[in-house]
């Protein structure tokens, strides 16, 4: 169970760079004298102690489950989870959007403004559950300002609830198209693009420190706050894998689950075309042989493609794949730029495009001026690892398991 929470490669949680936070968390969970051990949801972890408690706690969810597809009005209070006097409640502010599979609401959750995504999954339910599991892993016991936050999730009867951080500035693609990135002097534009690039790299560093590949970094999957802070989102094709920590950062390997052709690395294209004609059984065999393995270098390639897209002229790609416009040595001299690229940024992108296996997201973030990934991660220290956080986290895990 703990390996699922913090690692996917079977290593001890103490190998994590923020090992003390994780270690303190589990010490409290394991210590019979601590508040966390006595908490109801920590007791869920021990099924010998709590089969009756667990059943009682999950029963009230049926009421929300029946009302899942209903439209909710501004001012309405929704109970997402309840056990005795404890509950997770939100108040609807507005309907942000809806589609064939669900609705997205802007809601208030205590002092926070969040986005509540309600899905009726007709297909891809398992993928939604995998995405929810990864988001939990990325947010507890550590979160990161450049990675989408998630406070609660429910998965039941092909229905999904995501209570996510509300990011109020649209996505990076919108900032490119509407030229929000290109206000002011050339120096101001360069600084702005550098800051956004550093934030994306820092967020990627957090994913890699958790042993996760994003696999689909592109402008549409980077949300922006109104102040211009980038937030990595959409973990739909992200994958957990094996991770190695080095002095420079984290190196990761994981299977390829998907990606976007325009921003795919050459390795991702190779894997895709190799697997496409295979039958399902053959793909499983190929997976066991490591044929479809990607690495952190592929994430960094997609990152570099995103940064290049920010600097490029309007419609510079004109329907072409970015990989077709990059030379073997990683250079991109033929790409027309609307913002002159700083020399160290250009050198950095060339190294990413050349798929330097020793390059890490942490190195990139530091080179671009962002603080080290570990210092940007919001550590949930011992005093902040409250019963409330333990309760919500473990309830979310159990709700996903019960799906």
XYZ file of C-alpha atoms in Angstrom:
403
model
C 0.000 0.000 0.000
C 2.758 2.455 0.898
C 4.671 1.711 -2.261
C 1.588 2.749 -4.244
C 1.334 5.989 -2.289
C 4.872 7.196 -2.689
C 6.840 5.083 -5.138
C 6.242 2.753 -8.053
C 9.625 1.060 -8.181
C 9.484 -0.859 -4.931
C 12.054 1.292 -3.129
C 11.593 2.436 0.447
C 9.875 5.825 0.891
C 12.990 6.958 2.747
C 14.793 7.126 -0.625
C 12.635 10.153 -1.488
C 14.535 13.492 -1.397
C 11.993 14.746 1.102
C 12.281 11.542 3.105
C 11.882 13.189 6.507
C 8.416 14.516 5.646
C 7.295 11.102 4.434
C 8.967 9.348 7.365
C 7.326 11.680 9.899
C 3.951 11.158 8.231
C 4.161 7.388 8.492
C 5.539 7.493 12.016
C 2.360 9.304 13.048
C 0.169 6.853 11.139
C 1.924 3.890 12.827
C 2.160 5.328 16.347
C -0.852 4.227 18.488
C -0.405 7.321 20.671
C -0.649 9.815 17.780
C -3.745 11.681 16.611
C -3.332 10.320 13.104
C -3.320 6.702 14.311
C -6.532 7.292 16.241
C -8.198 9.059 13.324
C -11.031 7.194 11.645
C -9.503 7.256 8.176
C -6.091 6.118 9.376
C -7.940 3.185 10.902
C -9.275 2.408 7.419
C -5.704 1.482 6.546
C -5.923 -1.488 8.925
C -8.840 -3.570 7.723
C -8.612 -5.914 10.708
C -9.499 -2.965 12.948
C -12.051 -1.284 10.735
C -14.198 -3.342 8.379
C -17.289 -2.088 10.198
C -16.081 1.537 10.244
C -15.188 1.400 6.564
C -18.623 0.100 5.565
C -20.375 2.781 7.608
C -18.198 5.509 6.132
C -18.854 4.599 2.525
C -22.611 4.073 2.703
C -23.562 7.819 2.690
C -21.843 8.221 -0.674
C -24.738 6.452 -2.387
C -26.901 9.562 -1.953
C -24.441 11.754 -3.905
C -23.903 8.995 -6.442
C -27.592 8.988 -7.431
C -27.579 12.765 -7.886
C -24.304 12.834 -9.770
C -25.558 13.947 -13.186
C -27.917 16.658 -11.919
C -27.267 20.314 -12.670
C -26.470 22.354 -9.595
C -27.219 26.045 -9.129
C -25.043 28.835 -7.721
C -25.232 28.907 -3.930
C -26.105 25.223 -3.626
C -24.069 23.228 -1.081
C -22.935 19.754 -2.142
C -21.752 17.063 0.253
C -19.074 15.028 -1.492
C -18.348 12.758 1.462
C -19.718 12.358 4.963
C -19.031 10.097 7.928
C -20.833 10.942 11.136
C -20.026 14.591 11.903
C -17.178 14.758 9.378
C -17.804 15.822 5.780
C -16.306 17.311 2.641
C -18.658 20.044 1.414
C -18.442 22.591 -1.388
C -20.638 25.502 -2.411
C -21.338 26.005 -6.108
C -20.350 29.401 -7.502
C -20.767 28.874 -11.232
C -20.971 26.304 -14.029
C -17.690 26.585 -15.948
C -18.499 24.137 -18.710
C -20.201 20.895 -19.652
C -19.957 18.165 -22.232
C -21.339 14.754 -23.081
C -19.469 13.101 -20.186
C -19.926 15.627 -17.395
C -19.792 19.125 -15.949
C -17.195 21.421 -14.398
C -18.183 23.779 -11.586
C -16.370 26.603 -9.871
C -16.895 25.955 -6.169
C -15.749 27.230 -2.799
C -14.231 24.710 -0.416
C -13.596 26.310 2.952
C -11.308 29.269 2.231
C -10.294 27.942 -1.199
C -11.760 28.289 -4.674
C -11.683 24.960 -6.524
C -12.863 23.329 -9.724
C -15.255 20.406 -9.258
C -15.199 18.079 -12.273
C -18.068 15.593 -12.369
C -17.766 12.803 -14.954
C -20.177 10.103 -16.049
C -17.592 7.796 -17.610
C -19.045 5.712 -20.440
C -15.541 4.524 -21.324
C -12.036 5.140 -20.063
C -13.112 4.813 -16.422
C -9.983 2.898 -15.436
C -7.839 5.611 -17.034
C -9.636 8.275 -14.980
C -8.959 6.259 -11.828
C -5.275 5.956 -12.753
C -5.098 9.716 -13.326
C -6.727 10.359 -9.955
C -4.259 8.029 -8.260
C -1.308 9.882 -9.805
C -2.713 13.270 -8.755
C -3.039 12.027 -5.192
C 0.538 10.807 -5.260
C 1.674 14.206 -6.549
C -0.177 16.113 -3.828
C 0.292 14.089 -0.608
C 2.272 14.456 1.547
C 4.014 16.951 -0.785
C 2.464 19.337 -3.272
C 4.020 21.721 -5.780
C 2.891 25.155 -6.981
C 3.501 24.189 -10.640
C 1.475 20.952 -10.528
C -2.328 20.878 -10.448
C -3.594 20.307 -6.913
C -6.332 17.855 -5.975
C -8.172 17.923 -2.654
C -10.671 15.118 -3.127
C -11.714 12.394 -5.556
C -14.512 9.861 -5.667
C -14.812 6.929 -8.075
C -17.951 4.852 -7.985
C -20.268 3.103 -10.453
C -18.534 4.638 -13.487
C -18.889 8.073 -11.927
C -15.978 10.322 -11.009
C -15.615 13.455 -8.924
C -12.409 15.500 -8.995
C -12.034 18.442 -6.599
C -9.100 20.282 -8.167
C -7.275 23.539 -7.738
C -8.933 26.369 -9.658
C -6.479 27.995 -12.078
C -7.897 31.307 -13.232
C -5.874 32.285 -16.312
C -6.763 29.748 -18.994
C -4.063 27.598 -20.587
C -0.691 28.415 -22.112
C -2.030 27.948 -25.642
C -4.498 30.755 -24.968
C -1.659 32.957 -23.696
C 0.222 32.284 -26.934
C -2.709 32.858 -29.286
C -3.979 35.952 -27.467
C -0.390 37.254 -27.146
C -0.533 37.599 -23.355
C 3.081 36.401 -23.301
C 4.285 39.143 -25.614
C 3.414 42.356 -23.798
C 6.106 44.967 -23.101
C 9.694 45.312 -24.292
C 11.823 42.466 -25.678
C 13.561 42.107 -22.319
C 10.217 41.885 -20.508
C 9.023 39.238 -22.965
C 12.212 37.215 -22.528
C 11.939 37.371 -18.756
C 8.284 36.325 -18.872
C 8.969 33.354 -21.171
C 11.927 32.348 -19.029
C 9.823 32.422 -15.858
C 7.073 30.312 -17.454
C 9.660 27.843 -18.778
C 11.294 27.577 -15.354
C 7.926 26.895 -13.723
C 7.082 24.111 -16.179
C 10.512 22.531 -15.643
C 10.099 22.794 -11.866
C 6.706 21.086 -12.058
C 8.204 18.336 -14.213
C 10.935 17.939 -11.621
C 8.278 17.241 -8.986
C 6.677 14.583 -11.201
C 10.041 12.952 -11.820
C 10.881 13.013 -8.098
C 7.706 10.960 -7.604
C 8.751 8.517 -10.344
C 6.128 9.745 -12.843
C 6.469 10.676 -16.521
C 3.971 13.243 -17.806
C 4.352 12.126 -21.459
C 2.188 14.919 -22.891
C 3.765 18.286 -22.082
C 2.353 20.894 -24.486
C 0.796 24.376 -24.224
C -2.756 23.022 -23.914
C -1.742 20.969 -20.862
C -0.149 23.885 -19.009
C -2.677 26.001 -17.101
C -1.843 29.598 -16.221
C -2.814 31.643 -13.210
C -3.854 35.259 -13.813
C -0.395 36.255 -12.554
C 1.325 34.085 -15.149
C 2.352 31.108 -13.012
C 2.298 27.866 -15.046
C 0.604 24.760 -13.622
C 1.118 21.323 -15.181
C -2.186 19.533 -15.697
C -3.841 16.666 -17.604
C -2.199 13.472 -16.360
C -4.380 11.330 -18.648
C -1.445 9.548 -20.307
C 1.055 9.985 -17.473
C 2.647 6.813 -16.124
C 4.449 5.729 -12.947
C 7.753 3.966 -13.449
C 11.185 3.272 -12.053
C 13.189 6.199 -10.731
C 16.823 6.872 -9.957
C 17.984 9.873 -7.964
C 21.294 11.436 -8.989
C 23.164 14.521 -7.833
C 21.606 16.390 -10.775
C 18.004 15.327 -10.176
C 15.778 12.377 -11.014
C 15.905 9.977 -13.946
C 12.728 8.040 -14.725
C 11.640 5.209 -17.002
C 7.992 4.310 -17.647
C 5.843 2.797 -20.372
C 4.325 4.968 -23.083
C 0.550 5.331 -22.716
C 0.012 8.141 -25.214
C 1.063 11.589 -26.342
C 0.441 14.358 -28.883
C 2.136 13.820 -32.285
C 3.041 17.494 -32.793
C 5.019 17.589 -29.546
C 6.243 13.974 -29.409
C 9.935 13.147 -29.210
C 11.483 10.971 -31.941
C 11.573 8.091 -29.435
C 7.845 8.458 -28.774
C 7.101 8.406 -32.509
C 9.261 5.303 -32.893
C 7.438 3.487 -30.090
C 4.034 4.499 -31.465
C 4.697 3.228 -34.996
C 6.239 0.037 -33.656
C 3.236 -0.766 -31.462
C 0.439 0.439 -33.754
C 0.199 -2.687 -35.975
C 0.501 -5.086 -33.024
C -2.388 -6.995 -31.524
C -3.183 -6.473 -27.852
C -1.357 -9.627 -26.708
C 1.715 -8.679 -28.731
C 1.688 -5.202 -27.179
C 1.677 -6.754 -23.716
C 4.681 -8.890 -24.657
C 6.433 -5.831 -26.071
C 5.748 -4.010 -22.807
C 7.352 -6.820 -20.820
C 10.418 -6.597 -23.058
C 10.638 -2.855 -22.532
C 9.959 -2.009 -26.177
C 7.609 0.842 -25.227
C 9.721 2.364 -22.459
C 10.160 6.130 -22.345
C 12.424 8.147 -20.062
C 12.656 11.567 -18.448
C 14.537 12.637 -21.615
C 11.285 12.289 -23.587
C 9.481 14.559 -21.116
C 12.304 17.075 -21.480
C 12.055 16.867 -25.268
C 8.334 17.721 -25.053
C 9.178 20.505 -22.601
C 11.720 21.951 -25.060
C 9.147 21.753 -27.865
C 6.704 23.709 -25.693
C 9.295 26.397 -24.916
C 10.190 26.636 -28.617
C 6.484 27.006 -29.433
C 6.282 29.964 -27.018
C 9.162 31.686 -28.820
C 8.085 30.807 -32.373
C 6.333 33.039 -34.863
C 2.567 32.766 -35.294
C 1.722 29.531 -37.165
C 5.422 28.672 -37.402
C 4.629 24.955 -37.307
C 1.994 25.177 -40.059
C 0.778 21.646 -39.393
C 4.259 20.078 -39.218
C 5.550 17.910 -36.402
C 8.132 19.741 -34.331
C 10.396 16.690 -34.436
C 10.609 17.052 -38.219
C 12.032 20.565 -37.805
C 14.794 19.685 -35.314
C 18.187 18.525 -36.556
C 19.998 15.497 -35.148
C 22.280 17.688 -33.047
C 19.257 19.391 -31.465
C 19.611 22.673 -33.358
C 16.579 24.537 -34.741
C 18.087 27.443 -36.679
C 15.381 27.333 -39.375
C 12.537 27.977 -36.910
C 11.283 31.598 -37.221
C 11.120 33.295 -33.806
C 8.884 36.129 -32.692
C 10.906 36.546 -29.464
C 14.694 36.406 -29.748
C 15.843 33.512 -27.593
C 18.436 34.113 -24.885
C 21.672 32.201 -25.575
C 21.532 29.990 -22.475
C 17.888 29.105 -23.208
C 18.801 28.164 -26.781
C 21.678 25.994 -25.545
C 19.395 24.341 -23.011
C 16.780 23.473 -25.636
C 19.425 22.025 -27.950
C 20.570 19.706 -25.161
C 16.973 18.627 -24.534
C 16.358 17.989 -28.235
C 19.603 15.993 -28.423
C 18.108 13.753 -25.685
C 21.022 14.064 -23.282
C 20.241 11.244 -20.793
C 22.062 13.009 -17.950
C 19.933 16.151 -18.249
C 17.218 16.479 -15.588
C 14.238 18.746 -15.018
C 15.792 19.988 -11.792
C 18.900 21.128 -13.675
C 16.771 22.960 -16.217
C 14.708 24.720 -13.533
C 17.853 25.829 -11.743
C 19.505 27.022 -14.967
C 16.447 29.071 -15.844
C 16.472 30.687 -12.428
C 13.780 28.731 -10.608
C 14.581 27.606 -7.043
C 15.437 23.945 -6.587
C 12.474 21.642 -6.997
C 12.700 20.471 -3.401
C 12.453 24.014 -2.047
C 9.419 24.814 -4.215
C 7.585 21.703 -3.072
C 5.193 22.613 -0.286
C 6.298 20.188 2.421
C 3.473 18.936 4.572
C 5.609 18.810 7.708
C 4.782 16.972 10.913
C 2.786 19.856 12.371
C 0.892 20.324 9.103
C 0.197 16.619 8.620
C -3.115 16.970 10.371
C -5.890 14.470 10.940
C -7.909 16.346 8.299
C -5.241 15.819 5.630
C -4.784 12.202 6.643
C -8.535 11.656 6.533
C -9.054 13.134 3.083
C -6.045 11.384 1.606
C -6.839 7.917 2.884
C -10.555 8.254 2.112
C -9.645 9.179 -1.477
C -7.387 6.121 -1.741
C -10.141 3.841 -0.441
C -12.777 5.351 -2.708
C -10.546 4.645 -5.697
C -9.924 1.089 -4.510
C -13.658 0.487 -3.980
C -14.566 1.576 -7.519
